[in-house]
GROMACS .gro file of C-alpha atoms in nm:
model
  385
    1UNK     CA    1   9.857  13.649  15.767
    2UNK     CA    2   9.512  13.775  15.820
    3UNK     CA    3   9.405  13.877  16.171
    4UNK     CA    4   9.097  14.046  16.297
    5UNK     CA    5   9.063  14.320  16.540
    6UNK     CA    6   8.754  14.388  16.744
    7UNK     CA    7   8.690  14.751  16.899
    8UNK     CA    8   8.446  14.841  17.151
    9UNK     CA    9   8.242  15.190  16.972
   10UNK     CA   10   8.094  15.444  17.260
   11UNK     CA   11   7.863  15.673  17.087
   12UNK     CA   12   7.663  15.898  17.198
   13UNK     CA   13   7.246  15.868  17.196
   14UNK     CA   14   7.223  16.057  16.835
   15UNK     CA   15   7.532  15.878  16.714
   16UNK     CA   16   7.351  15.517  16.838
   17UNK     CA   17   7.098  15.645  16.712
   18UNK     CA   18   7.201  15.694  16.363
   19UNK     CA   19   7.433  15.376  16.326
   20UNK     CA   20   7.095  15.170  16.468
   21UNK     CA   21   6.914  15.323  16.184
   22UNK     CA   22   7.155  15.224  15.938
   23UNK     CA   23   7.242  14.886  16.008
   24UNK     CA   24   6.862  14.760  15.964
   25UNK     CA   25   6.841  14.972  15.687
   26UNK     CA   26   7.108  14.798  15.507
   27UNK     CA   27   7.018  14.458  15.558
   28UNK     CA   28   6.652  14.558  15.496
   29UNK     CA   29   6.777  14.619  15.153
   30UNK     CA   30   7.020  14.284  15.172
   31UNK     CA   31   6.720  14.043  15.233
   32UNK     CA   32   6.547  14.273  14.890
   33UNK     CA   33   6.814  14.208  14.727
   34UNK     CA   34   6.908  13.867  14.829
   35UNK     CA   35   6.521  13.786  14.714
   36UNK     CA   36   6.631  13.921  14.351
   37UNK     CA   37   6.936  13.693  14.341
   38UNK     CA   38   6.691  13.384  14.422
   39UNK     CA   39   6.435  13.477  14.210
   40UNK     CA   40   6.652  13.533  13.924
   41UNK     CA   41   6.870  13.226  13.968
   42UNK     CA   42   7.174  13.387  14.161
   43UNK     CA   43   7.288  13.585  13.902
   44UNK     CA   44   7.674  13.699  13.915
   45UNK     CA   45   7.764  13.992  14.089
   46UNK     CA   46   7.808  14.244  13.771
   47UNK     CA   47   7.463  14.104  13.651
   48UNK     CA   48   7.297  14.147  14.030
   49UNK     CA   49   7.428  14.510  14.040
   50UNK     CA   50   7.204  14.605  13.737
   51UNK     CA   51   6.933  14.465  13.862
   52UNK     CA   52   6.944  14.631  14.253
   53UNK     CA   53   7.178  14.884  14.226
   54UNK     CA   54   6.900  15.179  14.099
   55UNK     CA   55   6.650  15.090  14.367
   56UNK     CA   56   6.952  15.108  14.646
   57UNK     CA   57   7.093  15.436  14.531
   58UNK     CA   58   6.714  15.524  14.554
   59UNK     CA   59   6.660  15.433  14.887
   60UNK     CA   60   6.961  15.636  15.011
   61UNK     CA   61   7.223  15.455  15.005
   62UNK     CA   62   7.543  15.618  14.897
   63UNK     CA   63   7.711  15.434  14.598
   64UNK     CA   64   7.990  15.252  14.819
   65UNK     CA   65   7.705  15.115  15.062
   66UNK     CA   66   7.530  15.020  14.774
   67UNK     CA   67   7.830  14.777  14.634
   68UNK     CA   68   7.881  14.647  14.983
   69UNK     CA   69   7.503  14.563  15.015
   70UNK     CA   70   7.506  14.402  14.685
   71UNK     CA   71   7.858  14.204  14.715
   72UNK     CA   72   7.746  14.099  15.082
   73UNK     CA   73   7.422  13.917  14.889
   74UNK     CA   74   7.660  13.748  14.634
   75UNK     CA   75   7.926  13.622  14.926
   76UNK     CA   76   7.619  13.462  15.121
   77UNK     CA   77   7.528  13.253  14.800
   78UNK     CA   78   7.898  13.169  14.715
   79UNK     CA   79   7.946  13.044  15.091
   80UNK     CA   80   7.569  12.862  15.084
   81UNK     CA   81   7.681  12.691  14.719
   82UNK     CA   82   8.022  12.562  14.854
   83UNK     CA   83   7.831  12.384  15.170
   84UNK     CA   84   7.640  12.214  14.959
   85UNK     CA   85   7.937  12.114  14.749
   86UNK     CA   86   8.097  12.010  15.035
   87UNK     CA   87   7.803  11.835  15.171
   88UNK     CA   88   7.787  12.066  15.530
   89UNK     CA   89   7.423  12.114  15.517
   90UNK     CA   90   7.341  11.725  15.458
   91UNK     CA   91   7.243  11.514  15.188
   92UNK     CA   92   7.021  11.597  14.862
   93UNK     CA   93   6.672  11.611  14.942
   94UNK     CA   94   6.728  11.599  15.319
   95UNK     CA   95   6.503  11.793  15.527
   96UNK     CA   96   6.816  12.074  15.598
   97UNK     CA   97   6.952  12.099  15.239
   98UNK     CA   98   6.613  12.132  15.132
   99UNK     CA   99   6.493  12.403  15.370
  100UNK     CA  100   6.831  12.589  15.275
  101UNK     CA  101   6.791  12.589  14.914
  102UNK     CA  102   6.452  12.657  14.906
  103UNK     CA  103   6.372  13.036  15.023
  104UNK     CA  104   6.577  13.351  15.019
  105UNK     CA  105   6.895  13.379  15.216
  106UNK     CA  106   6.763  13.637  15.514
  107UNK     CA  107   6.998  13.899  15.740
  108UNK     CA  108   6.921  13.938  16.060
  109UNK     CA  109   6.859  14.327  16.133
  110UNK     CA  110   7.209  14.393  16.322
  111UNK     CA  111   7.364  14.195  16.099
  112UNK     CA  112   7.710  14.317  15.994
  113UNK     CA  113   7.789  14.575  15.741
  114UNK     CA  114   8.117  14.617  15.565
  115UNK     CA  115   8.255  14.943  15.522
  116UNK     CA  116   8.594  15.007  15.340
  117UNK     CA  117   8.823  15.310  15.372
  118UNK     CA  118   8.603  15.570  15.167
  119UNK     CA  119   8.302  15.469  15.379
  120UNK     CA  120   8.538  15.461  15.725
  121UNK     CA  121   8.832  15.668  15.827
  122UNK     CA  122   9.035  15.582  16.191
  123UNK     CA  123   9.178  15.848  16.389
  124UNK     CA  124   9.420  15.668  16.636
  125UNK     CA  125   9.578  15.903  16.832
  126UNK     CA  126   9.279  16.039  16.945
  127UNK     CA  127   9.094  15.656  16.944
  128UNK     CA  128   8.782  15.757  16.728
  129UNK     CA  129   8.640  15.712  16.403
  130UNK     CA  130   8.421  15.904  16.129
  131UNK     CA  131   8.184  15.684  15.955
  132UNK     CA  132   7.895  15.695  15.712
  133UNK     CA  133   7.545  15.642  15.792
  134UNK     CA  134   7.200  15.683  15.637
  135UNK     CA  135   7.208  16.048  15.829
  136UNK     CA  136   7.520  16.150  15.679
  137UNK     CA  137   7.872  16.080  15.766
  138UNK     CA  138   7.940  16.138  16.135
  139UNK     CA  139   8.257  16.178  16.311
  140UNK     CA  140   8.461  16.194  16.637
  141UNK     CA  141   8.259  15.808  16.722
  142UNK     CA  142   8.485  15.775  17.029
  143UNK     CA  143   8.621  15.328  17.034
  144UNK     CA  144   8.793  15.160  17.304
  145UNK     CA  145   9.045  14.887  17.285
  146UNK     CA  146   9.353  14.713  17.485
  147UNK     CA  147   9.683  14.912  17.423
  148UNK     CA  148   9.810  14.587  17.185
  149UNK     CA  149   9.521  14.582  16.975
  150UNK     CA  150   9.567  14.953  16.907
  151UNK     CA  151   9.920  14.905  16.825
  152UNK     CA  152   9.844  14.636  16.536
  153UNK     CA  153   9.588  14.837  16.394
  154UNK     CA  154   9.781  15.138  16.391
  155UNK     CA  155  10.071  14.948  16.193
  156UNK     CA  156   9.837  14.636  15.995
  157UNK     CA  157   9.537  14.746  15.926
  158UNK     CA  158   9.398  14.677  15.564
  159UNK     CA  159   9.078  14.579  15.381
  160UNK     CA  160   8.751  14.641  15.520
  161UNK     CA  161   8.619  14.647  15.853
  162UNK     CA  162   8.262  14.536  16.006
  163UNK     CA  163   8.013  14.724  16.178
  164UNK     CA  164   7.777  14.470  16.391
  165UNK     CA  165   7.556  14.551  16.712
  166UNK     CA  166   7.554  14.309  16.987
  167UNK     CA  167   7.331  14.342  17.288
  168UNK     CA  168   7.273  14.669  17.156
  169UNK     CA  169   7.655  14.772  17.186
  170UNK     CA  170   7.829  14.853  16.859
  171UNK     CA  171   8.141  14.712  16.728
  172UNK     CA  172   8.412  14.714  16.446
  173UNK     CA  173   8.575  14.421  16.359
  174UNK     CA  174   8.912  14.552  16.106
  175UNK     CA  175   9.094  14.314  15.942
  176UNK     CA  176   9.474  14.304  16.007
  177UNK     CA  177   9.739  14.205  15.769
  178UNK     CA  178  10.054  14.104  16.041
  179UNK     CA  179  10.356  13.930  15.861
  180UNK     CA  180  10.418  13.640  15.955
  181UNK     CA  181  10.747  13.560  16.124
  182UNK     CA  182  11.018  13.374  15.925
  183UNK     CA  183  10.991  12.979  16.041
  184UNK     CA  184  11.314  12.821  16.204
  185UNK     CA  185  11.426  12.476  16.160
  186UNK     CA  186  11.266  12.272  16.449
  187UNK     CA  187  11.458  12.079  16.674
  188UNK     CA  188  11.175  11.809  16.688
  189UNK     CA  189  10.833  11.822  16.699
  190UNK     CA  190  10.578  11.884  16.972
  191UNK     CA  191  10.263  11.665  16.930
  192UNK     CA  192   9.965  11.767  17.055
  193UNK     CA  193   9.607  11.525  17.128
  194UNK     CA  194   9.333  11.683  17.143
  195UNK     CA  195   9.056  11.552  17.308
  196UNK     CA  196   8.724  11.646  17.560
  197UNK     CA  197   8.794  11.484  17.879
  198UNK     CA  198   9.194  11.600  17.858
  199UNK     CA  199   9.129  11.925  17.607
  200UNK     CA  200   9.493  11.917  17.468
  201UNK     CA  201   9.776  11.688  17.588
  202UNK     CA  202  10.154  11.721  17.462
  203UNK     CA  203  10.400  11.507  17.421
  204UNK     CA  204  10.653  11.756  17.652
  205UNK     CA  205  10.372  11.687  17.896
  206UNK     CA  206  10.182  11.954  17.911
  207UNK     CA  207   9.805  11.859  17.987
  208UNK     CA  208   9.480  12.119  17.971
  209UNK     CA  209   9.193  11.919  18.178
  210UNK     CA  210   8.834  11.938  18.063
  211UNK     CA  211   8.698  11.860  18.402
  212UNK     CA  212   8.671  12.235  18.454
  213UNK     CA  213   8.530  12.301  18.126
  214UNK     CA  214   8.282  11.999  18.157
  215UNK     CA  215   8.120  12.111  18.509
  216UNK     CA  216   8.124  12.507  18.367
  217UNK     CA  217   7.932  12.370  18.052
  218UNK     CA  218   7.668  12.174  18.265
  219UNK     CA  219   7.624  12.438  18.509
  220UNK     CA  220   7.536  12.617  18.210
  221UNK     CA  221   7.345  12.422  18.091
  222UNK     CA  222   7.112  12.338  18.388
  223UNK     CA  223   7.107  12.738  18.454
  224UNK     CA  224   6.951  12.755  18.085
  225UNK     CA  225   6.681  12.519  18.115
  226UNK     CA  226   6.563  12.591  18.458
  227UNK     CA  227   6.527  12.960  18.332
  228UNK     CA  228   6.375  12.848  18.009
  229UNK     CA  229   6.170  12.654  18.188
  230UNK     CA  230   6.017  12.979  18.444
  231UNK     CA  231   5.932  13.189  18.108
  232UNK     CA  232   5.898  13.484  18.308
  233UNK     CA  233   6.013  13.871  18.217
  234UNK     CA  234   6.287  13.835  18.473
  235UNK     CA  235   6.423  13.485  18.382
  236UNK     CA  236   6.414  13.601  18.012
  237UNK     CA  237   6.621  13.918  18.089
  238UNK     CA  238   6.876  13.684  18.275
  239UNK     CA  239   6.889  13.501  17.996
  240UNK     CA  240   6.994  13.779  17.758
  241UNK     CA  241   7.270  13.873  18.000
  242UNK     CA  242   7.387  13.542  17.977
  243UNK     CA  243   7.398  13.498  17.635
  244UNK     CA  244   7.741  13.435  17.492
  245UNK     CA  245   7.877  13.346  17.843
  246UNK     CA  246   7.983  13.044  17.811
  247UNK     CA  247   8.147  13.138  17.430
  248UNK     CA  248   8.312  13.365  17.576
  249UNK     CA  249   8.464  13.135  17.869
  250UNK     CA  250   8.566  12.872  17.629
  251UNK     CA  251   8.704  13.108  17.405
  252UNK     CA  252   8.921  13.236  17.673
  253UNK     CA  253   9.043  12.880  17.782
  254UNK     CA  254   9.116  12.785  17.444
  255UNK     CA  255   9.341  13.101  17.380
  256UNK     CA  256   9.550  13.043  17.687
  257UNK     CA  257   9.582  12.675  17.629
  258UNK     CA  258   9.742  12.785  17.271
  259UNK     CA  259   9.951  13.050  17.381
  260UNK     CA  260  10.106  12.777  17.618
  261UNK     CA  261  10.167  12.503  17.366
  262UNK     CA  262  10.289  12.763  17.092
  263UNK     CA  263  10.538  12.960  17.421
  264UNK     CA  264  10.675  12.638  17.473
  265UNK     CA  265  10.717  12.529  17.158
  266UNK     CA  266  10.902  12.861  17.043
  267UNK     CA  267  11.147  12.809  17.369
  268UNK     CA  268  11.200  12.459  17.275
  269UNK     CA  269  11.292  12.536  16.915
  270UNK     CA  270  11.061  12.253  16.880
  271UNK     CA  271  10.802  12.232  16.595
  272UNK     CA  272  10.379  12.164  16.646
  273UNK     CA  273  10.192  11.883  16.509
  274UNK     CA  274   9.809  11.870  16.457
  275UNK     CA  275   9.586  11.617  16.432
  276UNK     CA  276   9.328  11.675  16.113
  277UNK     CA  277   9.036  11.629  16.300
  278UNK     CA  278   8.815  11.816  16.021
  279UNK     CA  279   8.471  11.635  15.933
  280UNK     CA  280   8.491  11.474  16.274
  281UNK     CA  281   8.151  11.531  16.419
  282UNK     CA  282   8.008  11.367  16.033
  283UNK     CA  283   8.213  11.057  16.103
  284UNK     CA  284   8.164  10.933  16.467
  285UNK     CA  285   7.822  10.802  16.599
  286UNK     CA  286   7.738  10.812  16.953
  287UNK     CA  287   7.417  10.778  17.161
  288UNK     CA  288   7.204  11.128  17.252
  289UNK     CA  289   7.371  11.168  17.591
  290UNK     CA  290   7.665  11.235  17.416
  291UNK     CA  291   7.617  11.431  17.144
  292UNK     CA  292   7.596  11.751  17.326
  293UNK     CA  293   7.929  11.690  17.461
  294UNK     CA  294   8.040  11.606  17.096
  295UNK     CA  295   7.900  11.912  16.924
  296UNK     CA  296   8.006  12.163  17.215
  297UNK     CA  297   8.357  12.065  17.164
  298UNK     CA  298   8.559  12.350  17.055
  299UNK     CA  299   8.845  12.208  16.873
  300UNK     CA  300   8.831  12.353  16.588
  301UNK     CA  301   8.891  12.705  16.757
  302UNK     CA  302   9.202  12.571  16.925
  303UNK     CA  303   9.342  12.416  16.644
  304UNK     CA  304   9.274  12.785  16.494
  305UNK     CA  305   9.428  12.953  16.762
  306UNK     CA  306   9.738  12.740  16.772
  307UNK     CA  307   9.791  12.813  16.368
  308UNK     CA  308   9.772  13.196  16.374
  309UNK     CA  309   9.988  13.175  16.671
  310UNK     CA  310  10.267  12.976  16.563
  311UNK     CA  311  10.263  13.160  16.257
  312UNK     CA  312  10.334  13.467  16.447
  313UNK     CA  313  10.582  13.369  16.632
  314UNK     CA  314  10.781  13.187  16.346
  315UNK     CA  315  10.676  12.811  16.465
  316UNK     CA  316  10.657  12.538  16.211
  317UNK     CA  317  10.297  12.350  16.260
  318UNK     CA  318  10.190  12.033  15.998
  319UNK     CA  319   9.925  11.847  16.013
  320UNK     CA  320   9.920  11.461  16.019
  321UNK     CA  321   9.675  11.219  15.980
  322UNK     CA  322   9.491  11.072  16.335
  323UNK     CA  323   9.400  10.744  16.239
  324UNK     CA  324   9.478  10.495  16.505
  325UNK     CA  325   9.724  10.736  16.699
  326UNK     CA  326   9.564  10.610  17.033
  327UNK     CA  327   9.556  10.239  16.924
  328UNK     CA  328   9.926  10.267  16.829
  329UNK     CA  329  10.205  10.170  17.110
  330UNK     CA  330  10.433  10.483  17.083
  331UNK     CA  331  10.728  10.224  17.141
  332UNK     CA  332  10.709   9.960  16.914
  333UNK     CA  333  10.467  10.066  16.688
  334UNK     CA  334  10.191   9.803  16.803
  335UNK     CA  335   9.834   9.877  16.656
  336UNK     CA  336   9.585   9.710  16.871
  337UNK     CA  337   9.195   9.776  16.973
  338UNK     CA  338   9.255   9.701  17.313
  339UNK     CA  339   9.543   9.844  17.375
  340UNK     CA  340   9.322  10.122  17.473
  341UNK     CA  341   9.138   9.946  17.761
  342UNK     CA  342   8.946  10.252  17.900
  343UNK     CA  343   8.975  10.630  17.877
  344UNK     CA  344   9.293  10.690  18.063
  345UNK     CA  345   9.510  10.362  18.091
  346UNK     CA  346   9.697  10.218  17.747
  347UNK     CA  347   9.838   9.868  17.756
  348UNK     CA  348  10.041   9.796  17.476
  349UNK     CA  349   9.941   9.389  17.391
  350UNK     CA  350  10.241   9.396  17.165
  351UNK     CA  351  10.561   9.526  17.387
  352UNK     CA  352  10.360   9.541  17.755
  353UNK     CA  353  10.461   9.906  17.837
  354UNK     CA  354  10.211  10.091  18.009
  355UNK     CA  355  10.130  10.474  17.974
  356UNK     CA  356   9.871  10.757  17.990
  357UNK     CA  357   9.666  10.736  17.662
  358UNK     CA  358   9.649  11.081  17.576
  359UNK     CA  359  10.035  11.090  17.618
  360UNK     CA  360  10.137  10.800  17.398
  361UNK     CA  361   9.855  10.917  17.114
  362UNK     CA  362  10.086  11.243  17.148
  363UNK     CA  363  10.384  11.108  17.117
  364UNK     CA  364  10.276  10.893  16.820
  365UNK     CA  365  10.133  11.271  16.649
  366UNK     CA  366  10.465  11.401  16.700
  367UNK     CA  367  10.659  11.095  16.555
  368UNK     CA  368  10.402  11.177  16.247
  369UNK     CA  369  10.497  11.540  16.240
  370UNK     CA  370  10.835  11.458  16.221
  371UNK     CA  371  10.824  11.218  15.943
  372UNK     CA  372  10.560  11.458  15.726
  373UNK     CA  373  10.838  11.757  15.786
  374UNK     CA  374  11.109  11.544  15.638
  375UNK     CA  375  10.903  11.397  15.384
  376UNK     CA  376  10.812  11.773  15.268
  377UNK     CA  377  11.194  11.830  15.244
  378UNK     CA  378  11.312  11.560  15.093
  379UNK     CA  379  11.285  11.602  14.672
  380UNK     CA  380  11.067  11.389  14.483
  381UNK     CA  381  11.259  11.499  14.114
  382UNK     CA  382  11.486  11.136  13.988
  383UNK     CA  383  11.830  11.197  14.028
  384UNK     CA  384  12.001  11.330  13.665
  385UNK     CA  385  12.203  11.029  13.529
   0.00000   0.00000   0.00000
């Protein structure tokens, strides 16, 4: 299982200086070369090379930079082509697919900038790095991280790792290859609803409220306009240092509502099943007041979070299908429009029982998970005569 790791890099001025320097001079040369790919039709990355890779090594780059400029270019087109495969960027001749496939991809100038072992070298113990740069390769780059971060990337580190700048502070983000623990038998299955007004609810009865979330976003929110709105020096420097606030916030929530779901899942011996919300936001239509709300909602992250953590700690997670698993009485099986009369209450029309909504949808989910673990047990070979 592939992790990453982000680390905190303290320079000093000339060190700053020098990885500043580099970074826009790499993806300088990424939008040239990105600008070759498009004008020669996207060429593959052996054929791309022959075309960029004399002008790089001419610029300065050292012949590892140089692939990782050129293979950076390639990766952008292979993600852009498989959006528009899979539709992501709308339909053909829409105003977004159109504006996509018609110019150059572009980097931004702190973009990030791979580097692999022969370009980056970690000295733990002492908690600094030497790395290359367009000045030469400089060294004792002092990083800061929490004590378990340092631990995995002392023992998983592998692969390449990313130099980016943010708010003019430097990071690395190194990618971590942790085993994953061996999965147990589950003793039942936990299922979790996840939602925007109740953020997760299981079926043990475990429930993360969005009210918090909700007034934290809107706070936001009005704090962005009415700043927006002043367009003065100060208001735009309050801006920047609120930029990524409320990620960051959500983020947080979203990591402590897995780790509880996956803790008590582990102590349980139970197992965790997901609802596939993927392609959500494409399928549901609802008026302008609530699309914000919509698009804002983070589940994706927290169905990430859950995975990589139950993976770690040896939990079995599925995936089931969420059609009509808060329509469906979780007692006698019932599927009714109005059993869900409002937000919170559900009335079963079938059986009369009455429950939380969010609960029952759970239970039904981890009914499902159940029935999709057997079903991946059970062998689908005919029996020998």
């Amino acid at each position: 299982m592939k992790i990453v790791v982000q680390v905190k890099l303290m320079p000093g001025a000339e060190q700053a200086a020098a990885l500043r320097s580099t970074l826009r001079t790499v993806n300088d040369l990424a939008c040239w070369v990105s600008q070759v790919a498009f004008a020669r039709g996207v060429p593959r990355e052996y054929e791309l090379r022959k075309h960029t890779y004399p002008h790089l090594k001419a610029q300065g780059l050292g012949a590892q930079a140089a692939q990782h400029v050129i293979k950076k270019v390639r990766d952008a087109y292979t993600t852009l082509h498989a959006n528009l495969r899979a539709g992501n960027l709308g339909k053909p001749k829409s105003r977004r697919r159109v504006k996509a496939e018609s110019k150059p991809i572009a980097f931004r100038p702190e973009a990030a900038q791979p580097y692999d072992d022969r370009c980056l070298s970690w000295q733990y113990d002492q908690q600094t790095v030497s790395i290359w740069t367009m000045a030469g390769r400089i060294k004792n780059v002092s990083f800061v991280c929490l004590a378990d971060a340092l631990k995995v990337l002392q023992q998983y580190r592998k692969g390449e790792s990313d130099l980016i700048e943010r708010d003019g502070v430097f990071y690395l983000i190194a990618t971590c290859d942790v085993p994953e623990a061996e999965a147990y038998e589950p003793d039942g299955f936990i299922g979790v609803d996840l939602g925007i007004v109740n953020i997760a609810t299981t079926s043990t009865g475990y429930q993360a409220a969005g009210r918090g979330l909700g007034r934290y976003r809107k706070r936001q929110l009005a704090l962005r306009a009415k700043l927006q709105k002043k367009r003065t020096k100060s208001a735009k420097r309050r801006l920047k240092e609120r930029s990524r606030r409320e990620q960051r916030h959500v983020k947080n929530t979203n990591h402590i509502i897995a780790k509880t779901i996956v803790t008590e899942a582990e102590r349980t011996a139970h197992g965790i099943a997901l609802e596939e919300l993927r392609g959500i936001r494409r399928r549901v239509r609802l008026r302008k007041p609530q699309r914000v709300t919509l698009h804002s909602w983070a589940f994706a992250q927290l169905g990430d979070f859950i995975v990589y953590k139950a993976k770690r700690a040896g939990v079995p997670l599925v995936y089931v299908d969420p059609a009509y698993t808060s329509q469906m009485c979780s007692q006698c099986r019932h599927i009714d429009k109005r059993n869900r009369v409002d937000q919170g209450p559900f009335i079963c029309r079938g059986c009369g029982v009455v429950a939380h909504a969010d609960r029952n949808a759970s239970h039904n989910i981890a009914a499902r998970g159940a029935a999709v673990w057997t079903a991946g047990r059970e062998s689908r070979v005919p029996a020998t005569p």
